[in-house]
Structures are given as C-alpha cells and as structure tokens.
Amino acid sequence: MSLQPEPGFPIPDETARVAKASFPKGSIYIRMRDELGVFYCDYAFAPLFPRRGQPAIAPARLALVTVMQYAEGLTDRQAADAVRSRIDWKYALGLELTDPGFDFSVLSEFRSRLIDGSHERQLLDLMLTCFVEKGLLKSPKQQRTDSSHVLAAIRVLSRLENIGETLRYALNTLAVVAPNWLQTIVPKPEWYERYGRKFEDSRLPSNREERTSEAVRIGTDGVYLLDAIWSDLAPSWLCKVEAVEILRLVWIQQFSVENDVVKLRSADDIPPPSIIINSPYDPDARRGNKRTTTWTGYKVHLSETCDEDAPHLITYVETTPTSDRDHEIIDELHENLTEREILPTEHLVDTGYIDAQLLVDSKQKYNVDLVGPAPGDSQWQSRAGNGFGLADFEIDWSQQVVRCPLGKLSSSWTNRLNLYSQPVVVARFKKSDCQNCPSRLDCTKDKTGVRTLTLRPKELHEALFNARVRQQTPEFKEQYAKRSGVEGTIAVLG
Ligand code: SF4
C-alpha cells in the first residue's frame, strides 16, 4: 500500500481537548502548533515517499519529529516513544490519541532518504518560509556567522589500525558481493584469522620496528588483493566497489612499491591531513584544527540574525570538509540569503571569513558590509613591530608610484600574476636609495638590498587597508561585540 501525500494534518478534536486539559498553561509544542501551524507539508517531501511497501507515517510528520527529537536530544527510540505516549507531541503532529506511532528505525531511514535525496536543507528552509510569513523574520540588518567542529561518527584509528581496517573492510565487502571469487583468491588460511576481527581489538606491536613490519605485511596483502581485482580473471565491476576504491586510495597514500617490494611511506612522504583518509568507514572525514582544538570530521558553519528588536533565528547551516577555508562559504551564503530575501546589510564574521576579494564582492554584488577583523599584513616587517610594513608606504595609484617612509620613490611598477594566478602589482625601489639607506635593516632582508612591494589591485588593497583601519575604532568594537553571540548558539546546539 502506498501513502499519498497529505496537504496538512489537522488536530483531531479528542487530541485537542485532552491536550488543552492536560496542559492548561500550554507546552512548547502546543504553542508551536498554535502559533506556527503546520510548516512542513508532504508535498515538499513527495520524492521521499515509497512507491510500494508498508504504510508509513507521513514525511511531513517525520520531519517535525526529527526537529522535536533534536530539540530534546532524544535517541530514535526515545523519539518514537514520545510520538506514541506524549499528548503534546500528538497535538503538534495532529495524531489521534490512539495512534500507535511507528518503529524507531523509521527515523534513521527517513534521515537517510533526506540525505540521499539532498532534501535535508528543506527542514530549515520550510521553517524559515513559515517565519517570514508570520512576520518573525524580516530583512535583517545584521547577521553573524561562525564555524565549529563536527566529529565524524568513527573511532579515531592509529595509522596501523587504519591500514588494517581498510583491508579488512574491503575483504568483508567482497565476501558479501563476490564470495565465490574471494574464496578462490585468498592465498592463505591465516588471512581469515588475521582479518577476521577488528584491528582495534587486536594486540598490535608497541615496538616501532615491529609496527612497521606489520604495516608492510598488511600492505603486501593489500597489493596482492588489488592485483587480483585488476587482473583479467576478476569480474570487471569489482574495481568499482566503494570499499575497493577506498583500499586503492589508502594504499596509494600509505605505501610505495619499488621493484615489487612494498614499503611503508615515511611520515614526510604521506599526503597532508587535508587529503589523507583516516578511516575506511568515513573516507571523507579529515583531521582539522582550529585554535587549540584538533579533531577528525567536518566543520559546520552557522549563520543567525542578531537584530535587537527581533528574534535571533538561524538562517543558514553548511557542513564542509575541515580542509576548506572558512571564507569559501561566504559567496554561496550571501547568494542563498539573497534568494530567500533575508540578506543582512551587515554580516559579522571572524578573521577566517575575511578576504580582500570578499570584502569587495560582498559590497558590490550583495551590498553587504562584511564586518570582522581583517587578516594582518603577514610580511616580517609588520610582524616584527618595528619594521616598515605595507601600511608605512604611501601608494599613488594614478601615478603608479610608491613613497617609502624615508621619502624615496619607487623606480618601477609592474603588473603581473602571483603564484595563485591573481593579478598583483610589484613596486621596486632604486638600488642606490636602498643600499645607502640608514633604515635598510628595518625594511628589507633581500640579498640585493632593495625593497620590493607586492600589492593587490587598488580596490582590493584599499578594501583590506580600510578594514584594518576600521577595526581600530571604538565604533567597530561596539558593532563587532555582537558577533560572539553566535558562539553561544553553537555551544547550545552542540
Ligand atoms: S630601504 Fe629603500 S625603500 Fe626602505 S626605507 Fe630605505 S630607501 Fe626606503
């Protein structure tokens, strides 16, 4: 029997009567239903409906259960119990008092369907649409954004455990999808013993040389398996099995093969943390660090309104790999808020979200003032404190000349591309000026003794310069003080 989408779910009379009598002062869910109505409808989740199968609770209800479950930090089993037993939940969900609810496993299936169909964002989008319609969310003046770490749902593995588990995972998967083929190629009975149980439960050698030998032994077994999979005798689809692809990638990262001898790569020969796979059970999880926190998983970015005269509402959530720089989400975030007509005029962010190009683009494309501490001048002269940094030079863009702190003028001005193919200007001073300069040691360490400045194009240079000047003012400090509130929101949600 298939379930047809319902346009909404009215509250049965008996449920309403009992709920109002049981909660004379209301409850958060009774109030939510009374004030916001039904903000999820089955039409929005129509692609998630099973075409065949057992009758199921409507996706709109499951979506609401997912939100209420998160609000109370309930497990799937506890949430399913709440649907079955709590009157305020039945009121919010528009269920009869006699409704038996559903098996708790339905919730994880629903989440999987949401993610597989890329519908997870709808949970927030539909709620925001409702808030806009109810007048709770108007075009905000200010929003604030920050990121936090998200731990992957995996055990953190040592290098040896990761290697062993990757091969074990591939073997277990092949035992399911190609059992007969696997039996024909397993070379020794010891493999069943060696890869039969989790490596984290095995007694692994503590001695460094023995650990390396063990890794090489596993590496050799893995190379044997990969060779067998890529041989003409194996079914061609085997190399497309996800666990096999993970094995192949991990082996490239961890081993080299020279003259048919497998070697464990040295620490300086393995890829950086932004690339290396840490567990076969979540190959996208990467090591990350922010200030003093190090973790394996992802980053979540969260944006919320922060006007004083309106509720503070989360408007944007994005999960990214730990290796992505924070500022990479800003353009998409502004685009998303523009589409929903909730773009702020001021966006409060920390240094990680500020970049000269973004300062300019945010203003020009979206009319948004990106407010936050701009990255400092990273050249040694500025970091040293008493050297001549970029801010100590006067730039005349129209005459294409730079005046140094000692009043000398640059002798050349060249437009070129830097290593990242970005346009830059290179201004160079005269050798005769710099070599005879009494302040030369505060200005340049160049072997030629000549100071050279590399400048971004005028509007980017000035955007960054102005941001650095602004952040010294009391007005900025007052304006920016609001940004830290988003850290409290993240802490509550975490
Ligand atoms: S080293 Fe050259 S650029 Fe630097 S202050 Fe002296 S004269 Fe000016």
Short mmCIF file of C-alpha atoms and ligand atoms in Angstrom, two decimals:
data_model
loop_
_atom_site.label_atom_id
_atom_site.label_comp_id
_atom_site.label_asym_id
_atom_site.label_seq_id
_atom_site.Cartn_x
_atom_site.Cartn_y
_atom_site.Cartn_z
CA MET A 1 0.00 0.00 0.00
CA SER A 2 1.38 3.38 -0.86
CA LEU A 3 0.85 6.50 1.19
CA GLN A 4 -0.47 9.54 -0.63
CA PRO A 5 0.88 12.93 0.41
CA GLU A 6 -1.41 14.81 2.80
CA PRO A 7 -1.72 18.58 2.39
CA GLY A 8 -1.57 19.07 6.18
CA PHE A 9 -2.54 17.31 9.35
CA PRO A 10 -5.44 18.81 11.33
CA ILE A 11 -5.56 18.16 15.07
CA PRO A 12 -8.20 15.57 15.92
CA ASP A 13 -10.89 17.01 18.27
CA GLU A 14 -10.23 14.49 21.03
CA THR A 15 -6.47 15.09 20.91
CA ALA A 16 -7.03 18.86 21.12
CA ARG A 17 -9.47 18.53 24.02
CA VAL A 18 -7.22 16.25 26.08
CA ALA A 19 -4.04 18.21 25.29
CA LYS A 20 -5.58 21.55 26.33
CA ALA A 21 -6.92 19.96 29.51
CA SER A 22 -3.59 18.29 30.30
CA PHE A 23 -1.52 21.42 29.61
CA PRO A 24 -3.68 24.34 30.81
CA LYS A 25 -0.61 26.61 30.65
CA GLY A 26 0.41 25.18 27.27
CA SER A 27 3.67 23.49 26.33
CA ILE A 28 6.33 24.42 23.82
CA TYR A 29 4.91 22.04 21.19
CA ILE A 30 1.27 23.10 21.75
CA ARG A 31 2.36 26.71 21.41
CA MET A 32 4.45 25.90 18.33
CA ARG A 33 1.46 24.27 16.65
CA ASP A 34 -0.98 27.04 17.68
CA GLU A 35 1.28 29.91 16.60
CA LEU A 36 3.12 28.49 13.60
CA GLY A 37 0.58 25.98 12.32
CA VAL A 38 1.94 23.25 10.03
CA PHE A 39 5.21 24.39 8.49
CA TYR A 40 6.05 21.08 6.83
CA CYS A 41 3.78 19.56 4.23
CA ASP A 42 4.01 16.21 2.50
CA TYR A 43 4.18 17.84 -0.93
CA ALA A 44 7.59 19.23 -0.08
CA PHE A 45 8.86 15.72 0.66
CA ALA A 46 6.95 13.93 -2.11
CA PRO A 47 10.11 12.41 -3.67
CA LEU A 48 10.75 10.65 -0.35
CA PHE A 49 7.50 8.70 -0.43
CA PRO A 50 7.92 4.99 -1.04
CA ARG A 51 6.13 3.88 -4.18
CA ARG A 52 5.38 0.50 -2.62
CA GLY A 53 5.63 -1.03 0.79
CA GLN A 54 4.16 -0.80 4.23
CA PRO A 55 2.03 2.18 5.25
CA ALA A 56 4.33 4.74 6.89
CA ILE A 57 3.95 7.91 8.86
CA ALA A 58 3.80 10.93 6.54
CA PRO A 59 7.21 12.53 5.79
CA ALA A 60 5.99 15.93 6.98
CA ARG A 61 5.31 14.40 10.39
CA LEU A 62 8.66 12.62 10.37
CA ALA A 63 10.32 15.93 9.55
CA LEU A 64 8.63 17.54 12.54
CA VAL A 65 9.52 14.59 14.79
CA THR A 66 13.15 14.99 13.67
CA VAL A 67 13.12 18.64 14.79
CA MET A 68 11.42 17.89 18.13
CA GLN A 69 13.79 14.98 18.70
CA TYR A 70 16.78 17.25 18.13
CA ALA A 71 15.32 19.94 20.40
CA GLU A 72 15.18 17.46 23.29
CA GLY A 73 18.31 15.49 22.38
CA LEU A 74 16.36 12.21 22.18
CA THR A 75 17.53 8.96 20.67
CA ASP A 76 15.45 7.48 17.85
CA ARG A 77 13.90 5.02 20.28
CA GLN A 78 13.02 7.78 22.78
CA ALA A 79 11.55 9.96 20.00
CA ALA A 80 9.38 7.08 18.74
CA ASP A 81 8.22 6.54 22.33
CA ALA A 82 7.37 10.23 22.64
CA VAL A 83 5.22 10.06 19.49
CA ARG A 84 3.39 7.08 20.96
CA SER A 85 2.98 8.34 24.51
CA ARG A 86 3.12 12.14 24.77
CA ILE A 87 -0.04 14.15 24.33
CA ASP A 88 1.79 17.39 23.46
CA TRP A 89 3.67 15.57 20.67
CA LYS A 90 0.41 14.08 19.33
CA TYR A 91 -1.09 17.59 19.37
CA ALA A 92 1.82 19.06 17.39
CA LEU A 93 1.76 16.16 14.95
CA GLY A 94 -2.05 16.12 14.58
CA LEU A 95 -2.33 12.47 15.66
CA GLU A 96 -5.23 10.63 17.25
CA LEU A 97 -4.64 9.75 20.91
CA THR A 98 -4.91 6.10 19.90
CA ASP A 99 -2.26 6.39 17.17
CA PRO A 100 0.39 3.72 17.85
CA GLY A 101 3.20 5.71 16.21
CA PHE A 102 5.96 3.90 14.36
CA ASP A 103 9.02 1.78 14.86
CA PHE A 104 12.05 3.84 15.84
CA SER A 105 14.05 2.56 12.84
CA VAL A 106 11.79 4.67 10.60
CA LEU A 107 13.61 7.79 11.79
CA SER A 108 17.05 6.75 10.62
CA GLU A 109 15.57 5.57 7.31
CA PHE A 110 13.93 8.96 6.92
CA ARG A 111 17.19 10.79 7.60
CA SER A 112 18.99 8.58 5.08
CA ARG A 113 16.32 9.37 2.47
CA LEU A 114 16.62 13.07 3.22
CA ILE A 115 20.37 12.99 2.71
CA ASP A 116 20.31 10.67 -0.30
CA GLY A 117 17.77 12.94 -1.98
CA SER A 118 19.59 16.14 -0.88
CA HIS A 119 16.43 17.27 0.91
CA GLU A 120 18.00 17.90 4.31
CA ARG A 121 18.15 21.65 3.74
CA GLN A 122 14.38 21.72 3.32
CA LEU A 123 13.89 21.20 7.04
CA LEU A 124 15.37 24.63 7.69
CA ASP A 125 14.15 26.34 4.51
CA LEU A 126 10.47 25.48 5.08
CA MET A 127 10.68 26.61 8.68
CA LEU A 128 12.20 29.92 7.58
CA THR A 129 9.46 30.38 4.98
CA CYS A 130 6.94 29.99 7.79
CA PHE A 131 8.84 32.51 9.97
CA VAL A 132 8.81 35.02 7.10
CA GLU A 133 5.06 34.53 6.56
CA LYS A 134 4.42 35.02 10.28
CA GLY A 135 6.47 38.23 10.31
CA LEU A 136 9.09 36.74 12.65
CA LEU A 137 11.84 37.05 10.05
CA LYS A 138 12.10 40.28 8.10
CA SER A 139 15.07 41.55 6.11
CA PRO A 140 17.60 41.66 8.94
CA LYS A 141 20.10 44.47 9.46
CA GLN A 142 22.71 42.22 10.99
CA GLN A 143 23.65 38.56 10.86
CA ARG A 144 26.58 36.75 12.40
CA THR A 145 28.37 33.61 11.28
CA ASP A 146 30.86 31.24 12.85
CA SER A 147 32.00 27.66 12.46
CA SER A 148 32.55 24.78 14.81
CA HIS A 149 33.95 21.30 14.55
CA VAL A 150 31.83 18.21 13.93
CA LEU A 151 33.27 14.87 14.97
CA ALA A 152 32.90 12.08 12.44
CA ALA A 153 30.95 9.09 13.78
CA ILE A 154 34.05 6.91 13.67
CA ARG A 155 36.65 5.68 16.08
CA VAL A 156 39.93 7.54 15.73
CA LEU A 157 42.39 4.98 14.39
CA SER A 158 46.15 4.84 14.59
CA ARG A 159 47.98 4.59 11.27
CA LEU A 160 48.43 0.82 11.61
CA GLU A 161 44.78 0.33 12.65
CA ASN A 162 43.62 2.44 9.70
CA ILE A 163 45.66 0.35 7.25
CA GLY A 164 44.47 -2.94 8.74
CA GLU A 165 40.82 -1.87 8.98
CA THR A 166 40.85 -0.63 5.38
CA LEU A 167 41.93 -4.04 4.10
CA ARG A 168 39.50 -5.80 6.48
CA TYR A 169 36.64 -3.58 5.29
CA ALA A 170 37.43 -4.36 1.65
CA LEU A 171 37.60 -8.11 2.37
CA ASN A 172 34.32 -8.05 4.32
CA THR A 173 32.60 -6.18 1.50
CA LEU A 174 33.96 -8.58 -1.14
CA ALA A 175 32.82 -11.51 1.00
CA VAL A 176 29.27 -10.17 0.55
CA VAL A 177 29.31 -9.03 -3.08
CA ALA A 178 31.66 -11.65 -4.57
CA PRO A 179 32.06 -14.51 -2.05
CA ASN A 180 32.96 -17.25 -4.54
CA TRP A 181 35.57 -15.13 -6.29
CA LEU A 182 37.09 -14.11 -2.95
CA GLN A 183 37.46 -17.72 -1.83
CA THR A 184 39.39 -18.52 -4.98
CA ILE A 185 41.96 -15.80 -4.45
CA VAL A 186 42.54 -15.77 -0.67
CA PRO A 187 46.09 -17.13 -0.64
CA LYS A 188 46.47 -18.43 2.90
CA PRO A 189 44.14 -19.65 5.66
CA GLU A 190 45.85 -17.17 8.02
CA TRP A 191 44.01 -14.36 6.27
CA TYR A 192 40.77 -15.45 7.96
CA GLU A 193 42.47 -15.19 11.34
CA ARG A 194 44.40 -12.01 10.53
CA TYR A 195 41.50 -10.04 9.08
CA GLY A 196 38.64 -11.73 10.92
CA ARG A 197 38.40 -9.29 13.80
CA LYS A 198 38.73 -5.57 14.26
CA PHE A 199 42.28 -4.28 14.39
CA GLU A 200 41.41 -2.03 17.32
CA ASP A 201 40.59 -5.23 19.27
CA SER A 202 43.84 -6.91 18.25
CA ARG A 203 47.06 -6.81 20.19
CA LEU A 204 49.25 -4.72 17.93
CA PRO A 205 53.01 -4.46 18.47
CA SER A 206 54.16 -1.48 20.52
CA ASN A 207 57.71 -1.56 19.19
CA ARG A 208 58.18 0.82 16.24
CA GLU A 209 60.10 -1.63 14.02
CA GLU A 210 57.55 -4.37 14.63
CA ARG A 211 54.70 -1.99 13.82
CA THR A 212 56.39 -1.06 10.56
CA SER A 213 56.88 -4.75 9.71
CA GLU A 214 53.22 -5.44 10.48
CA ALA A 215 52.15 -2.49 8.30
CA VAL A 216 54.31 -3.77 5.42
CA ARG A 217 52.83 -7.26 5.80
CA ILE A 218 49.30 -5.82 5.57
CA GLY A 219 50.44 -3.58 2.72
CA THR A 220 51.74 -6.62 0.80
CA ASP A 221 48.43 -8.45 1.33
CA GLY A 222 46.57 -5.37 0.10
CA VAL A 223 48.71 -5.11 -3.03
CA TYR A 224 48.08 -8.82 -3.71
CA LEU A 225 44.30 -8.24 -3.39
CA LEU A 226 44.35 -5.15 -5.62
CA ASP A 227 46.37 -7.01 -8.26
CA ALA A 228 43.82 -9.84 -8.17
CA ILE A 229 40.92 -7.39 -8.53
CA TRP A 230 42.56 -5.68 -11.50
CA SER A 231 43.54 -8.95 -13.21
CA ASP A 232 41.72 -10.14 -16.33
CA LEU A 233 40.32 -13.10 -14.38
CA ALA A 234 38.30 -10.93 -11.97
CA PRO A 235 34.84 -9.54 -12.74
CA SER A 236 35.38 -6.06 -14.15
CA TRP A 237 32.86 -4.45 -11.79
CA LEU A 238 34.89 -5.36 -8.70
CA CYS A 239 37.17 -2.36 -9.09
CA LYS A 240 34.09 -0.10 -8.86
CA VAL A 241 33.10 -1.38 -5.40
CA GLU A 242 33.41 1.55 -2.98
CA ALA A 243 35.42 -0.39 -0.36
CA VAL A 244 37.89 -1.41 -3.10
CA GLU A 245 38.27 2.19 -4.22
CA ILE A 246 38.95 3.23 -0.60
CA LEU A 247 41.55 0.44 -0.35
CA ARG A 248 43.21 1.66 -3.53
CA LEU A 249 43.36 5.27 -2.32
CA VAL A 250 44.60 4.40 1.17
CA TRP A 251 47.30 2.16 -0.33
CA ILE A 252 48.47 4.96 -2.63
CA GLN A 253 48.65 7.30 0.37
CA GLN A 254 50.39 4.85 2.72
CA PHE A 255 52.64 2.62 0.57
CA SER A 256 55.03 2.71 -2.31
CA VAL A 257 56.07 -0.28 -4.43
CA GLU A 258 59.64 -0.41 -5.69
CA ASN A 259 60.83 -3.47 -7.68
CA ASP A 260 57.81 -5.43 -6.44
CA VAL A 261 58.71 -4.66 -2.82
CA VAL A 262 56.01 -2.91 -0.76
CA LYS A 263 57.30 -0.13 1.50
CA LEU A 264 55.53 1.98 4.11
CA ARG A 265 55.83 5.64 3.21
CA SER A 266 57.81 7.76 5.65
CA ALA A 267 55.99 10.49 7.60
CA ASP A 268 57.24 13.19 5.22
CA ASP A 269 56.16 11.22 2.16
CA ILE A 270 52.47 10.84 3.03
CA PRO A 271 49.87 13.40 1.88
CA PRO A 272 48.82 16.35 4.07
CA PRO A 273 45.93 16.00 6.58
CA SER A 274 43.56 17.71 4.13
CA ILE A 275 43.86 14.71 1.81
CA ILE A 276 44.67 11.67 3.90
CA ILE A 277 41.91 9.14 4.61
CA ASN A 278 41.70 8.41 8.34
CA SER A 279 39.15 5.60 8.37
CA PRO A 280 37.57 3.40 5.70
CA TYR A 281 34.23 3.86 7.48
CA ASP A 282 34.06 7.59 6.69
CA PRO A 283 36.60 8.32 3.94
CA ASP A 284 35.57 12.00 3.75
CA ALA A 285 36.40 12.73 7.40
CA ARG A 286 39.62 14.72 7.69
CA ARG A 287 41.82 15.90 10.53
CA GLY A 288 41.21 19.55 11.30
CA ASN A 289 42.32 22.08 13.85
CA LYS A 290 41.03 25.42 14.99
CA ARG A 291 42.92 27.34 17.63
CA THR A 292 43.62 24.68 20.30
CA THR A 293 41.11 22.08 19.09
CA THR A 294 42.12 19.15 16.90
CA TRP A 295 39.54 16.70 15.59
CA THR A 296 38.65 14.21 12.84
CA GLY A 297 35.46 15.02 10.97
CA TYR A 298 33.97 18.13 9.40
CA LYS A 299 33.21 21.80 10.00
CA VAL A 300 29.73 23.23 10.37
CA HIS A 301 29.06 26.90 9.59
CA LEU A 302 26.08 28.54 11.18
CA SER A 303 24.58 31.95 10.46
CA GLU A 304 21.93 33.68 12.56
CA THR A 305 20.15 37.02 12.68
CA CYS A 306 21.11 39.24 15.61
CA ASP A 307 18.97 42.38 15.41
CA GLU A 308 17.99 43.53 18.87
CA ASP A 309 14.32 44.11 18.05
CA ALA A 310 13.64 40.69 16.51
CA PRO A 311 14.06 37.01 17.43
CA HIS A 312 17.51 35.61 16.72
CA LEU A 313 16.94 32.92 14.10
CA ILE A 314 19.36 30.55 12.40
CA THR A 315 19.19 31.25 8.67
CA TYR A 316 21.94 29.14 7.16
CA VAL A 317 23.78 25.93 8.00
CA GLU A 318 26.52 24.37 5.90
CA THR A 319 28.81 21.43 6.56
CA THR A 320 32.18 21.43 4.82
CA PRO A 321 35.39 19.37 4.87
CA THR A 322 37.81 20.50 7.57
CA SER A 323 40.29 21.41 4.84
CA ASP A 324 38.03 24.07 3.28
CA ARG A 325 38.85 27.63 4.30
CA ASP A 326 36.02 29.40 6.18
CA HIS A 327 35.80 32.25 3.68
CA GLU A 328 34.95 29.82 0.85
CA ILE A 329 31.32 29.62 2.01
CA ILE A 330 30.63 33.38 2.11
CA ASP A 331 29.62 33.91 -1.52
CA GLU A 332 27.25 30.94 -1.52
CA LEU A 333 25.86 32.02 1.86
CA HIS A 334 25.08 35.52 0.54
CA GLU A 335 23.55 34.02 -2.60
CA ASN A 336 21.34 31.75 -0.51
CA LEU A 337 20.16 34.61 1.74
CA THR A 338 19.50 36.76 -1.33
CA GLU A 339 17.23 34.08 -2.82
CA ARG A 340 15.26 34.00 0.40
CA GLU A 341 15.21 37.81 0.68
CA ILE A 342 16.80 37.75 4.14
CA LEU A 343 20.18 39.21 3.24
CA PRO A 344 21.54 41.48 6.00
CA THR A 345 23.21 44.81 5.43
CA GLU A 346 25.96 43.94 7.94
CA HIS A 347 27.49 40.49 8.26
CA LEU A 348 29.59 39.94 11.39
CA VAL A 349 32.27 37.28 10.97
CA ASP A 350 35.67 36.36 12.37
CA THR A 351 39.00 36.68 10.58
CA GLY A 352 38.71 33.32 8.83
CA TYR A 353 35.79 34.62 6.75
CA ILE A 354 37.52 37.85 5.67
CA ASP A 355 39.43 38.17 2.43
CA ALA A 356 40.12 41.26 0.30
CA GLN A 357 38.15 39.91 -2.66
CA LEU A 358 35.20 39.01 -0.43
CA LEU A 359 35.14 42.47 1.14
CA VAL A 360 34.78 43.94 -2.35
CA ASP A 361 32.40 41.30 -3.75
CA SER A 362 30.10 41.37 -0.72
CA LYS A 363 29.69 45.11 -1.14
CA GLN A 364 29.42 45.20 -4.92
CA LYS A 365 27.34 42.07 -5.58
CA TYR A 366 25.17 41.96 -2.46
CA ASN A 367 25.50 45.39 -0.80
CA VAL A 368 26.61 43.60 2.37
CA ASP A 369 29.22 45.09 4.68
CA LEU A 370 31.42 42.19 5.78
CA VAL A 371 32.46 43.20 9.29
CA GLY A 372 35.31 41.49 11.10
CA PRO A 373 38.99 41.69 11.94
CA ALA A 374 40.87 41.69 8.63
CA PRO A 375 43.90 39.40 8.31
CA GLY A 376 47.03 41.33 9.21
CA ASP A 377 49.97 42.12 6.95
CA SER A 378 51.89 38.83 7.11
CA GLN A 379 55.25 40.25 6.00
CA TRP A 380 58.05 40.05 8.57
CA GLN A 381 58.39 43.84 8.67
CA SER A 382 54.88 44.16 10.11
CA ARG A 383 55.14 41.15 12.37
CA ALA A 384 58.44 42.42 13.80
CA GLY A 385 56.62 45.51 15.07
CA ASN A 386 59.42 47.96 14.35
CA GLY A 387 59.91 47.23 10.63
CA PHE A 388 58.44 49.08 7.67
CA GLY A 389 55.23 47.22 6.78
CA LEU A 390 52.88 47.86 3.89
CA ALA A 391 50.92 50.42 5.88
CA ASP A 392 54.06 52.59 6.20
CA PHE A 393 54.21 53.21 2.44
CA GLU A 394 52.14 55.78 0.54
CA ILE A 395 50.75 54.49 -2.73
CA ASP A 396 49.83 56.85 -5.58
CA TRP A 397 47.75 54.57 -7.79
CA SER A 398 47.19 57.17 -10.50
CA GLN A 399 50.91 57.94 -10.89
CA GLN A 400 51.85 54.29 -10.25
CA VAL A 401 54.47 55.17 -7.70
CA VAL A 402 55.08 54.33 -4.02
CA ARG A 403 56.75 56.62 -1.45
CA CYS A 404 58.68 54.86 1.34
CA PRO A 405 58.89 56.06 4.97
CA LEU A 406 62.18 57.83 4.15
CA GLY A 407 60.54 59.75 1.30
CA LYS A 408 62.14 57.81 -1.56
CA LEU A 409 60.03 57.00 -4.63
CA SER A 410 59.74 53.57 -6.24
CA SER A 411 61.50 53.26 -9.57
CA SER A 412 59.38 50.53 -11.21
CA TRP A 413 55.73 49.43 -11.22
CA THR A 414 54.94 46.06 -12.87
CA ASN A 415 51.60 44.30 -13.29
CA ARG A 416 51.86 40.51 -13.14
CA LEU A 417 50.21 37.34 -11.81
CA ASN A 418 51.22 35.77 -8.50
CA LEU A 419 51.61 32.03 -7.80
CA TYR A 420 47.83 31.68 -7.50
CA SER A 421 47.27 33.42 -10.86
CA GLN A 422 45.91 36.50 -9.11
CA PRO A 423 46.81 39.92 -10.54
CA VAL A 424 49.33 41.84 -8.45
CA VAL A 425 51.49 44.93 -8.79
CA VAL A 426 55.18 44.72 -7.95
CA ALA A 427 56.75 48.06 -6.99
CA ARG A 428 60.54 48.22 -6.66
CA PHE A 429 62.79 50.89 -5.17
CA LYS A 430 66.10 52.14 -6.51
CA LYS A 431 69.17 50.16 -5.58
CA SER A 432 71.12 53.34 -4.90
CA ASP A 433 68.42 54.59 -2.48
CA CYS A 434 68.08 51.36 -0.52
CA GLN A 435 71.73 50.40 -0.32
CA ASN A 436 72.62 53.72 1.25
CA CYS A 437 69.56 53.84 3.48
CA PRO A 438 70.21 54.09 7.26
CA SER A 439 66.94 52.16 7.94
CA ARG A 440 67.59 49.38 5.46
CA LEU A 441 67.65 46.61 8.12
CA ASP A 442 64.13 47.62 9.19
CA CYS A 443 62.95 47.48 5.61
CA THR A 444 64.49 44.65 3.62
CA LYS A 445 66.46 41.44 4.00
CA ASP A 446 66.69 40.98 0.25
CA LYS A 447 70.16 39.89 -0.90
CA THR A 448 70.23 42.72 -3.40
CA GLY A 449 69.45 45.17 -0.58
CA VAL A 450 66.46 46.54 -2.49
CA ARG A 451 62.91 46.80 -1.10
CA THR A 452 60.15 45.37 -3.25
CA LEU A 453 56.42 45.64 -2.51
CA THR A 454 53.78 43.26 -3.85
CA LEU A 455 50.35 44.89 -3.92
CA ARG A 456 46.88 43.54 -4.71
CA PRO A 457 44.93 45.65 -7.25
CA LYS A 458 43.79 49.03 -5.95
CA GLU A 459 40.23 48.20 -4.85
CA LEU A 460 41.32 45.00 -3.05
CA HIS A 461 44.27 46.74 -1.42
CA GLU A 462 42.09 49.60 -0.23
CA ALA A 463 39.29 47.30 0.97
CA LEU A 464 41.76 45.43 3.19
CA PHE A 465 43.53 48.62 4.28
CA ASN A 466 40.25 50.31 5.21
CA ALA A 467 39.07 47.23 7.10
CA ARG A 468 42.31 47.25 9.12
CA VAL A 469 41.88 50.93 9.93
CA ARG A 470 38.20 50.48 10.84
CA GLN A 471 38.87 47.68 13.26
CA GLN A 472 40.91 50.04 15.45
CA THR A 473 37.90 52.31 16.09
CA PRO A 474 35.60 52.15 19.15
CA GLU A 475 32.58 52.03 16.79
CA PHE A 476 33.89 48.81 15.25
CA LYS A 477 34.45 47.25 18.66
CA GLU A 478 30.88 48.06 19.67
CA GLN A 479 29.47 46.82 16.36
CA TYR A 480 31.57 43.65 16.39
CA ALA A 481 30.80 42.75 20.02
CA LYS A 482 27.57 41.15 18.84
CA ARG A 483 29.38 38.51 16.79
CA SER A 484 30.38 36.47 19.82
CA GLY A 485 26.69 35.67 20.45
CA VAL A 486 26.79 33.09 17.68
CA GLU A 487 29.35 31.12 19.68
CA GLY A 488 26.71 30.76 22.40
CA THR A 489 24.23 29.47 19.81
CA ILE A 490 26.76 26.94 18.54
CA ALA A 491 27.51 25.85 22.11
CA VAL A 492 23.79 25.28 22.80
CA LEU A 493 23.31 23.31 19.58
CA GLY A 494 26.49 21.30 20.10
S1 SF4 B 1 65.42 50.55 2.25
FE1 SF4 B 1 64.77 51.65 0.43
S2 SF4 B 1 62.53 51.56 0.49
FE2 SF4 B 1 63.26 51.00 2.51
S3 SF4 B 1 63.19 52.89 3.67
FE3 SF4 B 1 65.24 52.71 2.85
S4 SF4 B 1 65.17 53.77 0.90
FE4 SF4 B 1 63.11 53.48 1.53
#
